[in-house]
CSV table of C-alpha atoms in Angstrom, one decimal:
chain,number,residue,atom,x,y,z
W,33,UNK,CA,0.0,0.0,0.0
W,34,UNK,CA,1.2,3.5,-0.8
W,35,UNK,CA,2.6,5.7,2.0
W,36,UNK,CA,0.7,8.6,3.5
W,37,UNK,CA,1.0,11.8,1.4
W,38,UNK,CA,0.3,15.4,2.6
W,39,UNK,CA,-0.2,18.1,0.1
W,40,UNK,CA,0.5,21.2,2.1
W,41,UNK,CA,-0.8,24.7,1.6
W,42,UNK,CA,-2.3,24.6,-1.9
W,43,UNK,CA,-5.5,26.1,-3.2
W,44,UNK,CA,-7.8,23.1,-3.0
W,45,UNK,CA,-10.6,23.2,-5.5
W,46,UNK,CA,-13.4,20.7,-5.7
W,47,UNK,CA,-16.5,21.8,-7.6
W,48,UNK,CA,-18.3,18.7,-6.5
W,49,UNK,CA,-18.3,20.0,-3.0
W,50,UNK,CA,-18.2,23.7,-3.9
W,51,UNK,CA,-14.8,23.7,-2.2
W,52,UNK,CA,-12.2,26.5,-3.0
W,53,UNK,CA,-9.9,27.1,0.0
W,54,UNK,CA,-6.2,27.3,0.7
W,55,UNK,CA,-5.3,24.3,2.9
W,56,UNK,CA,-4.0,20.8,3.1
W,57,UNK,CA,-5.0,17.5,1.6
W,58,UNK,CA,-4.1,14.2,3.4
W,59,UNK,CA,-3.9,11.0,1.5
W,60,UNK,CA,-3.7,7.6,3.3
W,61,UNK,CA,-3.6,4.1,1.9
W,62,UNK,CA,-4.5,5.5,-1.6
W,63,UNK,CA,-7.6,7.3,-0.5
W,64,UNK,CA,-8.5,10.9,0.5
W,65,UNK,CA,-8.3,11.0,4.3
W,66,UNK,CA,-9.0,14.6,5.1
W,67,UNK,CA,-8.7,18.2,4.0
W,68,UNK,CA,-8.7,21.5,5.8
W,69,UNK,CA,-7.0,24.8,6.5
W,70,UNK,CA,-4.3,22.8,8.5
W,71,UNK,CA,-4.2,19.0,8.7
W,72,UNK,CA,-2.2,17.6,11.5
W,73,UNK,CA,-0.3,14.5,10.3
W,74,UNK,CA,2.9,15.0,12.3
W,75,UNK,CA,2.4,11.7,14.2
W,76,UNK,CA,2.7,9.6,11.1
W,77,UNK,CA,6.1,8.1,10.4
W,78,UNK,CA,5.4,7.1,6.8
W,79,UNK,CA,4.5,10.7,5.7
W,80,UNK,CA,5.7,12.4,2.6
W,81,UNK,CA,4.9,16.1,2.4
W,82,UNK,CA,4.7,18.1,-0.8
W,83,UNK,CA,4.7,21.9,-0.6
W,84,UNK,CA,1.9,23.1,-2.8
W,85,UNK,CA,2.0,26.8,-1.9
W,86,UNK,CA,0.9,28.8,-4.9
W,87,UNK,CA,-0.4,25.7,-6.7
W,88,UNK,CA,-3.9,24.4,-7.3
W,89,UNK,CA,-4.8,21.0,-5.9
W,90,UNK,CA,-7.8,19.4,-7.7
W,91,UNK,CA,-9.3,16.1,-8.5
W,92,UNK,CA,-7.4,14.4,-11.3
W,93,UNK,CA,-8.4,15.2,-14.8
W,94,UNK,CA,-10.4,12.6,-16.8
W,95,UNK,CA,-10.2,12.4,-20.6
W,96,UNK,CA,-13.2,10.6,-22.1
W,97,UNK,CA,-11.8,10.6,-25.6
W,98,UNK,CA,-8.3,9.5,-26.7
W,99,UNK,CA,-6.7,7.2,-29.1
W,100,UNK,CA,-3.9,5.0,-27.7
W,101,UNK,CA,-3.3,3.0,-31.0
W,102,UNK,CA,-2.5,-0.3,-29.3
W,103,UNK,CA,-3.0,-2.9,-30.5
W,104,UNK,CA,-2.0,-2.5,-34.1
W,105,UNK,CA,-0.1,0.8,-34.3
W,106,UNK,CA,2.5,0.5,-31.5
W,107,UNK,CA,4.9,2.5,-33.7
W,108,UNK,CA,2.9,5.7,-33.1
W,109,UNK,CA,1.6,5.1,-29.5
W,110,UNK,CA,1.2,2.3,-26.9
W,111,UNK,CA,-1.1,2.1,-23.9
W,112,UNK,CA,2.0,2.7,-21.7
W,113,UNK,CA,3.3,5.8,-23.6
W,114,UNK,CA,-0.2,7.2,-23.8
W,115,UNK,CA,-0.8,6.6,-20.1
W,116,UNK,CA,2.4,8.3,-19.2
W,117,UNK,CA,1.6,11.2,-21.6
W,118,UNK,CA,-1.8,11.5,-19.8
W,119,UNK,CA,-0.1,11.6,-16.4
W,120,UNK,CA,2.2,14.4,-17.7
W,121,UNK,CA,-0.9,16.3,-18.7
W,122,UNK,CA,-2.5,16.0,-15.3
W,123,UNK,CA,-4.9,13.2,-16.4
W,124,UNK,CA,-5.4,10.5,-13.8
W,125,UNK,CA,-7.7,8.5,-16.1
W,126,UNK,CA,-8.4,8.3,-19.9
W,127,UNK,CA,-10.9,6.4,-22.0
W,128,UNK,CA,-9.4,4.6,-25.0
W,129,UNK,CA,-11.3,4.7,-28.2
W,130,UNK,CA,-11.8,1.4,-30.0
W,131,UNK,CA,-10.5,2.1,-33.5
W,132,UNK,CA,-7.5,-0.1,-33.0
W,133,UNK,CA,-6.3,-3.0,-35.2
W,134,UNK,CA,-8.0,-5.3,-34.5
W,135,UNK,CA,-11.0,-3.2,-33.4
W,136,UNK,CA,-11.9,-3.3,-29.7
W,137,UNK,CA,-15.3,-5.0,-30.3
W,138,UNK,CA,-15.1,-8.0,-28.0
W,139,UNK,CA,-14.4,-8.9,-24.4
W,140,UNK,CA,-10.9,-10.2,-25.1
W,141,UNK,CA,-9.8,-6.9,-26.7
W,142,UNK,CA,-11.3,-5.0,-23.7
W,143,UNK,CA,-9.4,-7.2,-21.3
W,144,UNK,CA,-6.1,-6.7,-23.2
W,145,UNK,CA,-6.3,-3.0,-22.8
W,146,UNK,CA,-7.0,-3.3,-19.1
W,147,UNK,CA,-4.1,-5.6,-18.6
W,148,UNK,CA,-1.7,-3.4,-20.6
W,149,UNK,CA,-2.8,-0.4,-18.5
W,150,UNK,CA,-2.1,-2.2,-15.3
W,151,UNK,CA,1.4,-3.1,-16.5
W,152,UNK,CA,2.0,0.5,-17.4
W,153,UNK,CA,1.3,1.7,-13.9
W,154,UNK,CA,0.5,5.3,-14.9
W,155,UNK,CA,-2.9,6.9,-15.6
W,156,UNK,CA,-5.9,4.7,-15.4
W,157,UNK,CA,-7.2,3.5,-18.8
W,158,UNK,CA,-10.8,2.7,-19.4
W,159,UNK,CA,-11.6,0.9,-22.6
W,160,UNK,CA,-14.5,2.1,-24.9
W,161,UNK,CA,-15.9,-0.8,-27.0
W,162,UNK,CA,-17.1,-0.5,-30.6
W,163,UNK,CA,-20.7,0.0,-31.4
W,164,UNK,CA,-20.5,-2.3,-34.5
W,165,UNK,CA,-18.5,-5.3,-35.2
W,166,UNK,CA,-15.2,-4.2,-36.8
W,167,UNK,CA,-16.7,-0.6,-36.8
W,168,UNK,CA,-18.2,-1.5,-40.2
W,169,UNK,CA,-21.7,-0.1,-39.2
W,170,UNK,CA,-23.5,-3.4,-40.1
W,171,UNK,CA,-24.2,-5.3,-36.9
W,172,UNK,CA,-23.9,-4.5,-33.2
W,173,UNK,CA,-20.9,-5.7,-31.2
W,174,UNK,CA,-21.6,-7.6,-28.0
W,175,UNK,CA,-22.2,-4.7,-25.6
W,176,UNK,CA,-22.9,-6.9,-22.6
W,177,UNK,CA,-19.7,-8.9,-22.9
W,178,UNK,CA,-17.6,-5.8,-23.3
W,179,UNK,CA,-19.2,-4.0,-20.3
W,180,UNK,CA,-18.7,-7.2,-18.3
W,181,UNK,CA,-15.0,-7.1,-19.2
W,182,UNK,CA,-14.6,-3.4,-18.2
W,183,UNK,CA,-15.8,-1.2,-21.1
W,184,UNK,CA,-17.3,2.0,-19.9
W,185,UNK,CA,-19.1,3.2,-23.1
W,186,UNK,CA,-19.4,2.3,-26.8
W,187,UNK,CA,-18.4,4.3,-29.9
W,188,UNK,CA,-17.5,3.9,-33.5
W,189,UNK,CA,-15.4,7.1,-33.2
W,190,UNK,CA,-13.4,7.7,-36.4
W,191,UNK,CA,-16.4,6.5,-38.4
W,192,UNK,CA,-20.0,7.7,-38.2
W,193,UNK,CA,-22.8,5.3,-37.7
W,194,UNK,CA,-24.5,5.9,-41.1
W,195,UNK,CA,-27.5,3.7,-40.3
W,196,UNK,CA,-30.2,5.5,-38.2
W,197,UNK,CA,-31.7,2.0,-37.4
W,198,UNK,CA,-28.4,0.7,-36.1
W,199,UNK,CA,-27.9,3.8,-34.0
W,200,UNK,CA,-31.4,3.5,-32.6
W,201,UNK,CA,-30.7,-0.1,-31.7
W,202,UNK,CA,-27.4,0.8,-30.1
W,203,UNK,CA,-29.0,3.4,-27.9
W,204,UNK,CA,-31.7,1.0,-26.8
W,205,UNK,CA,-29.1,-1.8,-26.1
W,206,UNK,CA,-26.7,0.6,-24.3
W,207,UNK,CA,-29.5,1.9,-22.1
W,208,UNK,CA,-30.0,-1.6,-20.7
W,209,UNK,CA,-26.3,-1.6,-19.5
W,210,UNK,CA,-26.3,2.0,-18.2
W,211,UNK,CA,-23.6,3.2,-20.6
W,212,UNK,CA,-23.4,6.1,-23.1
W,213,UNK,CA,-23.1,5.8,-26.8
W,214,UNK,CA,-20.3,8.2,-27.8
W,215,UNK,CA,-21.3,9.6,-31.2
W,216,UNK,CA,-19.0,10.6,-34.0
W,217,UNK,CA,-21.3,13.1,-35.7
W,218,UNK,CA,-20.5,13.1,-39.4
W,219,UNK,CA,-22.9,12.8,-42.3
W,220,UNK,CA,-20.7,10.7,-44.7
W,221,UNK,CA,-22.0,11.9,-48.0
W,222,UNK,CA,-21.5,15.6,-47.1
W,223,UNK,CA,-18.1,15.0,-45.5
W,224,UNK,CA,-16.6,12.6,-48.1
W,225,UNK,CA,-13.4,13.8,-49.5
W,226,UNK,CA,-13.3,16.9,-47.3
W,227,UNK,CA,-9.9,18.1,-45.9
W,228,UNK,CA,-10.9,21.2,-43.9
W,229,UNK,CA,-13.7,23.5,-43.1
W,230,UNK,CA,-15.8,24.6,-46.1
W,231,UNK,CA,-15.5,28.3,-46.6
W,232,UNK,CA,-13.4,31.1,-47.9
W,233,UNK,CA,-10.1,29.7,-46.7
W,234,UNK,CA,-10.7,26.2,-48.3
W,235,UNK,CA,-11.7,27.9,-51.6
W,236,UNK,CA,-8.5,30.0,-51.5
W,237,UNK,CA,-6.3,26.9,-50.7
W,238,UNK,CA,-8.1,24.8,-53.3
W,239,UNK,CA,-9.1,22.2,-50.7
W,240,UNK,CA,-12.4,20.4,-50.6
W,241,UNK,CA,-14.3,21.5,-47.5
W,242,UNK,CA,-16.6,19.9,-45.0
W,243,UNK,CA,-19.7,22.0,-44.2
W,244,UNK,CA,-21.0,22.6,-40.7
W,245,UNK,CA,-24.1,20.7,-41.7
W,246,UNK,CA,-22.2,17.4,-41.9
W,247,UNK,CA,-21.8,17.5,-38.1
W,248,UNK,CA,-25.2,19.1,-37.3
W,249,UNK,CA,-27.4,16.8,-39.4
W,250,UNK,CA,-26.0,13.8,-37.5
W,251,UNK,CA,-26.1,15.6,-34.1
W,252,UNK,CA,-29.8,16.3,-34.4
W,253,UNK,CA,-30.6,12.8,-35.8
W,254,UNK,CA,-29.0,11.2,-32.8
W,255,UNK,CA,-30.5,13.6,-30.3
W,256,UNK,CA,-33.9,12.7,-31.7
W,257,UNK,CA,-33.0,9.0,-31.5
W,258,UNK,CA,-32.0,9.5,-27.8
W,259,UNK,CA,-35.4,11.1,-27.2
W,260,UNK,CA,-37.1,8.1,-28.9
W,261,UNK,CA,-35.1,5.5,-27.0
W,262,UNK,CA,-34.3,7.1,-23.7
W,263,UNK,CA,-30.7,6.2,-24.3
W,264,UNK,CA,-27.7,8.4,-23.4
W,265,UNK,CA,-26.0,9.9,-26.5
W,266,UNK,CA,-22.7,11.6,-25.9
W,267,UNK,CA,-21.7,13.9,-28.8
W,268,UNK,CA,-18.0,13.8,-29.4
W,269,UNK,CA,-15.8,16.7,-30.5
W,270,UNK,CA,-18.4,19.4,-31.2
W,271,UNK,CA,-17.1,22.1,-33.4
W,272,UNK,CA,-19.9,24.3,-34.8
W,273,UNK,CA,-22.2,27.1,-33.6
W,274,UNK,CA,-25.2,25.1,-34.9
W,275,UNK,CA,-24.3,22.1,-32.9
W,276,UNK,CA,-24.4,24.1,-29.7
W,277,UNK,CA,-27.9,25.3,-30.5
W,278,UNK,CA,-29.0,21.7,-31.1
W,279,UNK,CA,-27.6,20.5,-27.9
W,280,UNK,CA,-29.3,23.2,-26.0
W,281,UNK,CA,-32.6,22.3,-27.7
W,282,UNK,CA,-32.2,18.7,-26.6
W,283,UNK,CA,-31.3,19.5,-23.0
W,284,UNK,CA,-34.1,21.9,-22.7
W,285,UNK,CA,-36.5,19.0,-23.5
W,286,UNK,CA,-34.9,16.6,-21.0
W,287,UNK,CA,-33.3,14.4,-23.6
W,288,UNK,CA,-30.4,12.4,-22.3
W,289,UNK,CA,-27.7,14.2,-24.3
W,290,UNK,CA,-24.2,15.2,-23.2
W,291,UNK,CA,-21.4,16.7,-25.3
W,292,UNK,CA,-17.7,17.4,-25.4
W,293,UNK,CA,-15.4,19.9,-27.1
W,294,UNK,CA,-11.7,19.7,-27.6
W,295,UNK,CA,-9.0,22.2,-26.7
W,296,UNK,CA,-8.1,22.7,-30.4
W,297,UNK,CA,-11.7,23.6,-31.3
W,298,UNK,CA,-11.7,26.0,-28.4
W,299,UNK,CA,-8.6,27.8,-29.5
W,300,UNK,CA,-7.8,27.5,-33.2
W,301,UNK,CA,-9.6,28.5,-36.3
W,302,UNK,CA,-9.4,27.3,-39.9
W,303,UNK,CA,-6.7,30.0,-40.5
W,304,UNK,CA,-4.2,27.5,-38.8
W,305,UNK,CA,-4.4,25.5,-42.0
W,306,UNK,CA,-2.7,28.3,-44.0
W,307,UNK,CA,0.5,27.0,-45.5
W,308,UNK,CA,-1.1,23.6,-45.7
W,309,UNK,CA,-0.1,22.8,-42.2
W,310,UNK,CA,-1.0,19.1,-41.7
W,311,UNK,CA,-0.8,19.5,-37.9
W,312,UNK,CA,-3.9,21.6,-38.2
W,313,UNK,CA,-5.8,18.9,-40.1
W,314,UNK,CA,-8.4,17.1,-37.9
W,315,UNK,CA,-11.9,15.7,-38.0
W,316,UNK,CA,-14.1,17.6,-37.4
W,317,UNK,CA,-12.0,20.3,-39.0
W,318,UNK,CA,-11.0,23.6,-37.4
W,319,UNK,CA,-13.9,26.0,-38.0
W,320,UNK,CA,-14.4,29.8,-38.1
W,321,UNK,CA,-13.8,32.3,-35.3
W,322,UNK,CA,-17.6,32.5,-34.8
W,323,UNK,CA,-17.8,28.8,-34.3
W,324,UNK,CA,-14.9,28.9,-31.8
W,325,UNK,CA,-16.6,31.7,-29.8
W,326,UNK,CA,-19.9,29.6,-29.8
W,327,UNK,CA,-18.1,26.5,-28.5
W,328,UNK,CA,-16.3,28.6,-25.8
W,329,UNK,CA,-19.6,30.0,-24.6
W,330,UNK,CA,-21.2,26.6,-24.6
W,331,UNK,CA,-18.4,25.4,-22.3
W,332,UNK,CA,-19.0,28.4,-20.1
W,333,UNK,CA,-22.8,27.8,-19.7
W,334,UNK,CA,-22.6,24.0,-19.5
W,335,UNK,CA,-24.2,23.2,-22.8
W,336,UNK,CA,-20.9,21.5,-23.5
W,337,UNK,CA,-20.4,19.2,-20.5
W,338,UNK,CA,-16.9,18.0,-21.0
W,339,UNK,CA,-13.6,19.1,-22.4
W,340,UNK,CA,-11.8,16.0,-24.0
W,341,UNK,CA,-8.6,15.9,-25.9
W,342,UNK,CA,-9.3,13.5,-28.9
W,343,UNK,CA,-5.5,12.7,-28.5
W,344,UNK,CA,-4.6,11.2,-31.9
W,345,UNK,CA,-0.9,10.5,-32.5
W,346,UNK,CA,0.5,9.9,-35.9
W,347,UNK,CA,3.9,9.0,-37.3
W,348,UNK,CA,5.9,12.0,-38.7
W,349,UNK,CA,6.0,10.5,-42.2
W,350,UNK,CA,2.2,10.2,-42.2
W,351,UNK,CA,1.8,13.9,-41.6
W,352,UNK,CA,4.5,14.8,-44.1
W,353,UNK,CA,2.2,14.2,-47.0
W,354,UNK,CA,0.0,16.4,-49.3
W,355,UNK,CA,-2.6,18.0,-47.1
W,356,UNK,CA,-5.5,16.1,-48.6
W,357,UNK,CA,-3.8,12.8,-48.1
W,358,UNK,CA,-2.5,13.3,-44.5
W,359,UNK,CA,-4.4,11.7,-41.7
W,360,UNK,CA,-6.6,13.6,-39.3
W,361,UNK,CA,-5.7,14.3,-35.7
W,362,UNK,CA,-3.2,15.8,-33.3
W,363,UNK,CA,-1.8,14.9,-29.9
W,364,UNK,CA,-3.4,16.7,-27.0
W,365,UNK,CA,-2.9,15.0,-23.6
W,366,UNK,CA,0.2,17.1,-22.6
W,367,UNK,CA,-1.0,20.4,-23.9
W,368,UNK,CA,-4.7,20.3,-22.9
W,369,UNK,CA,-4.5,22.0,-19.5
W,370,UNK,CA,-2.3,24.8,-20.8
W,371,UNK,CA,-4.4,25.4,-24.0
W,372,UNK,CA,-7.5,25.6,-21.9
W,373,UNK,CA,-6.0,28.0,-19.4
W,374,UNK,CA,-4.4,30.2,-22.1
W,375,UNK,CA,-7.6,30.5,-24.3
W,376,UNK,CA,-10.4,30.1,-21.7
W,377,UNK,CA,-9.2,31.0,-18.2
W,378,UNK,CA,-6.7,33.7,-18.8
W,379,UNK,CA,-9.2,35.8,-21.0
W,380,UNK,CA,-11.9,35.4,-18.4
W,381,UNK,CA,-14.2,33.2,-20.4
W,382,UNK,CA,-14.4,30.7,-17.5
W,383,UNK,CA,-12.8,30.5,-14.1
W,384,UNK,CA,-10.4,27.8,-13.0
W,385,UNK,CA,-13.1,26.0,-10.9
W,386,UNK,CA,-15.3,25.7,-14.1
W,387,UNK,CA,-12.3,24.3,-16.0
W,388,UNK,CA,-11.8,21.7,-13.3
W,389,UNK,CA,-15.5,20.8,-13.5
W,390,UNK,CA,-15.3,20.3,-17.3
W,391,UNK,CA,-12.0,18.4,-17.1
W,392,UNK,CA,-12.6,16.3,-14.0
W,393,UNK,CA,-15.9,16.2,-12.3
W,394,UNK,CA,-18.2,16.2,-15.3
W,395,UNK,CA,-16.3,13.6,-17.3
W,396,UNK,CA,-16.4,11.2,-14.4
W,397,UNK,CA,-20.1,11.8,-13.9
W,398,UNK,CA,-21.0,11.6,-17.6
W,399,UNK,CA,-19.3,8.2,-18.1
W,400,UNK,CA,-20.1,6.9,-14.6
W,401,UNK,CA,-16.4,6.6,-13.6
W,402,UNK,CA,-15.1,6.5,-10.1
W,403,UNK,CA,-13.7,9.9,-9.0
W,404,UNK,CA,-14.6,13.4,-9.9
W,405,UNK,CA,-14.5,14.5,-6.2
W,406,UNK,CA,-12.1,14.9,-3.3
W,407,UNK,CA,-14.5,13.6,-0.7
W,408,UNK,CA,-13.1,11.6,2.1
W,409,UNK,CA,-12.8,7.9,1.3
W,410,UNK,CA,-12.6,8.3,-2.5
W,411,UNK,CA,-9.6,7.1,-4.5
W,412,UNK,CA,-6.8,9.6,-4.3
W,413,UNK,CA,-6.5,10.6,-7.9
W,414,UNK,CA,-5.2,14.2,-7.7
W,415,UNK,CA,-3.6,16.8,-10.0
W,416,UNK,CA,-1.5,19.7,-8.7
W,417,UNK,CA,-0.8,22.5,-11.2
W,418,UNK,CA,0.4,26.0,-11.5
W,419,UNK,CA,-2.1,28.1,-13.5
W,420,UNK,CA,0.4,31.0,-14.0
W,421,UNK,CA,3.5,29.1,-15.1
W,422,UNK,CA,4.5,29.8,-18.7
W,423,UNK,CA,6.2,27.3,-20.9
W,424,UNK,CA,7.0,26.9,-24.6
W,425,UNK,CA,5.7,23.7,-26.3
W,426,UNK,CA,8.5,21.5,-27.4
W,427,UNK,CA,7.2,18.3,-28.9
W,428,UNK,CA,10.5,16.6,-28.6
W,429,UNK,CA,9.9,16.5,-24.8
W,430,UNK,CA,6.5,14.8,-25.0
W,431,UNK,CA,6.1,11.5,-23.2
W,432,UNK,CA,3.7,10.5,-26.1
W,433,UNK,CA,5.3,9.0,-29.2
W,434,UNK,CA,3.3,11.5,-31.2
W,435,UNK,CA,4.8,14.9,-32.1
W,436,UNK,CA,1.9,16.1,-34.3
W,437,UNK,CA,0.8,19.3,-32.6
W,438,UNK,CA,-0.2,22.7,-34.0
W,439,UNK,CA,1.0,24.3,-30.7
W,440,UNK,CA,4.8,23.6,-31.3
W,441,UNK,CA,6.8,26.7,-30.3
W,442,UNK,CA,3.8,28.5,-28.8
W,443,UNK,CA,4.0,30.1,-25.3
W,444,UNK,CA,1.3,28.6,-23.1
W,445,UNK,CA,0.2,29.2,-19.5
W,446,UNK,CA,-0.5,26.5,-17.0
W,447,UNK,CA,1.7,23.6,-16.0
W,448,UNK,CA,1.2,20.3,-14.2
W,449,UNK,CA,3.5,19.8,-11.2
W,450,UNK,CA,2.2,16.5,-9.8
W,451,UNK,CA,-0.2,13.8,-10.9
W,452,UNK,CA,-1.2,11.3,-8.3
W,453,UNK,CA,-3.1,8.0,-8.9
W,454,UNK,CA,-4.3,5.9,-5.9
W,455,UNK,CA,-2.1,7.9,-3.6
W,456,UNK,CA,1.0,7.3,-5.7
W,457,UNK,CA,2.9,10.1,-7.4
W,458,UNK,CA,3.2,9.0,-11.1
W,459,UNK,CA,4.4,12.3,-12.5
W,460,UNK,CA,6.5,15.1,-11.1
W,461,UNK,CA,7.4,18.2,-13.1
W,462,UNK,CA,10.8,18.2,-14.7
W,463,UNK,CA,12.5,21.6,-15.2
């Protein structure tokens, strides 16, 4: 069992308890023992004390959407390197999407991910199973067996579920197991062949664009199917103003819909593609400034429940192609906190407590995961970070194998100092 750990003198923030006070947090045997203005633990002979003065102590961040590539693409990421990258970014738990090779569409594949995560001994890794066998969109995978093996949700992320009937059945089936269907909203006939957002920039660059409606048509379809079935639909990586309006419409009517946005859609616009920068190519694509502002406001008012990374590492050679041929996606685990502080907290769009709610409490609540609170007796998954620290993004220093980031060389604010899982420090800042 881990030794006792005292986090001394930090600003302890826990939105689940409306806690925001300078004080101490005591961890014993891997669980939260107590917190307060001054915790007395001097009598313990197994105590390690960490000075957290000037730092924020929060529940560990939870990423409900990342791609760890194992099995099948261990050359670009493994569960171990992804879990270590997560810890470096302050994430104590991540949910691994199923678009691996082979696809995570059965209990054996789910079990493999759990075993590999245990061996890695870094951030927790929760598998997400596929909606359809092989992610082919033809027949449902065995939800019950995957949930029994440890899957926490189902998704065909990376591919839309084109069949409304299959999506309806998935929502009905998932409801019986109490899990969410994480929805990749993309109408395939509108998006086919698109490389970036459809608009003036795509026209000037001579690239086929993807219109906002490709996302919005599928978003409203599946919100309506959630209303019909009573199932929980979780809309992944929302990127348009129209999507935020549709989510509000659904929530106002009591439909079981939750949604996430990614740091890149909260900070960058389609202008980042200028120069045919493949590290700005992603799906859904970067949109307009008006869309970014709408997504930011949706995070602020809670229409967007969760901020998730959509961490998607690729090999350098894959991104060094013609823009239209390069794969979608960027790495995000190690920059997420700083991007969110730089573009959301520093400008005053949200406060740091709201950021913690969107990155920790809400993700755990939405996917029914342990954690999301610093209450006594809960697992001691804790992140300690400095919201004022400035650093320049150097991809060569990432723990992830991926280097594909549009933030390389940018000065960001906010740095993780310690990440603690089950009372064990799994990441310490390196100068």
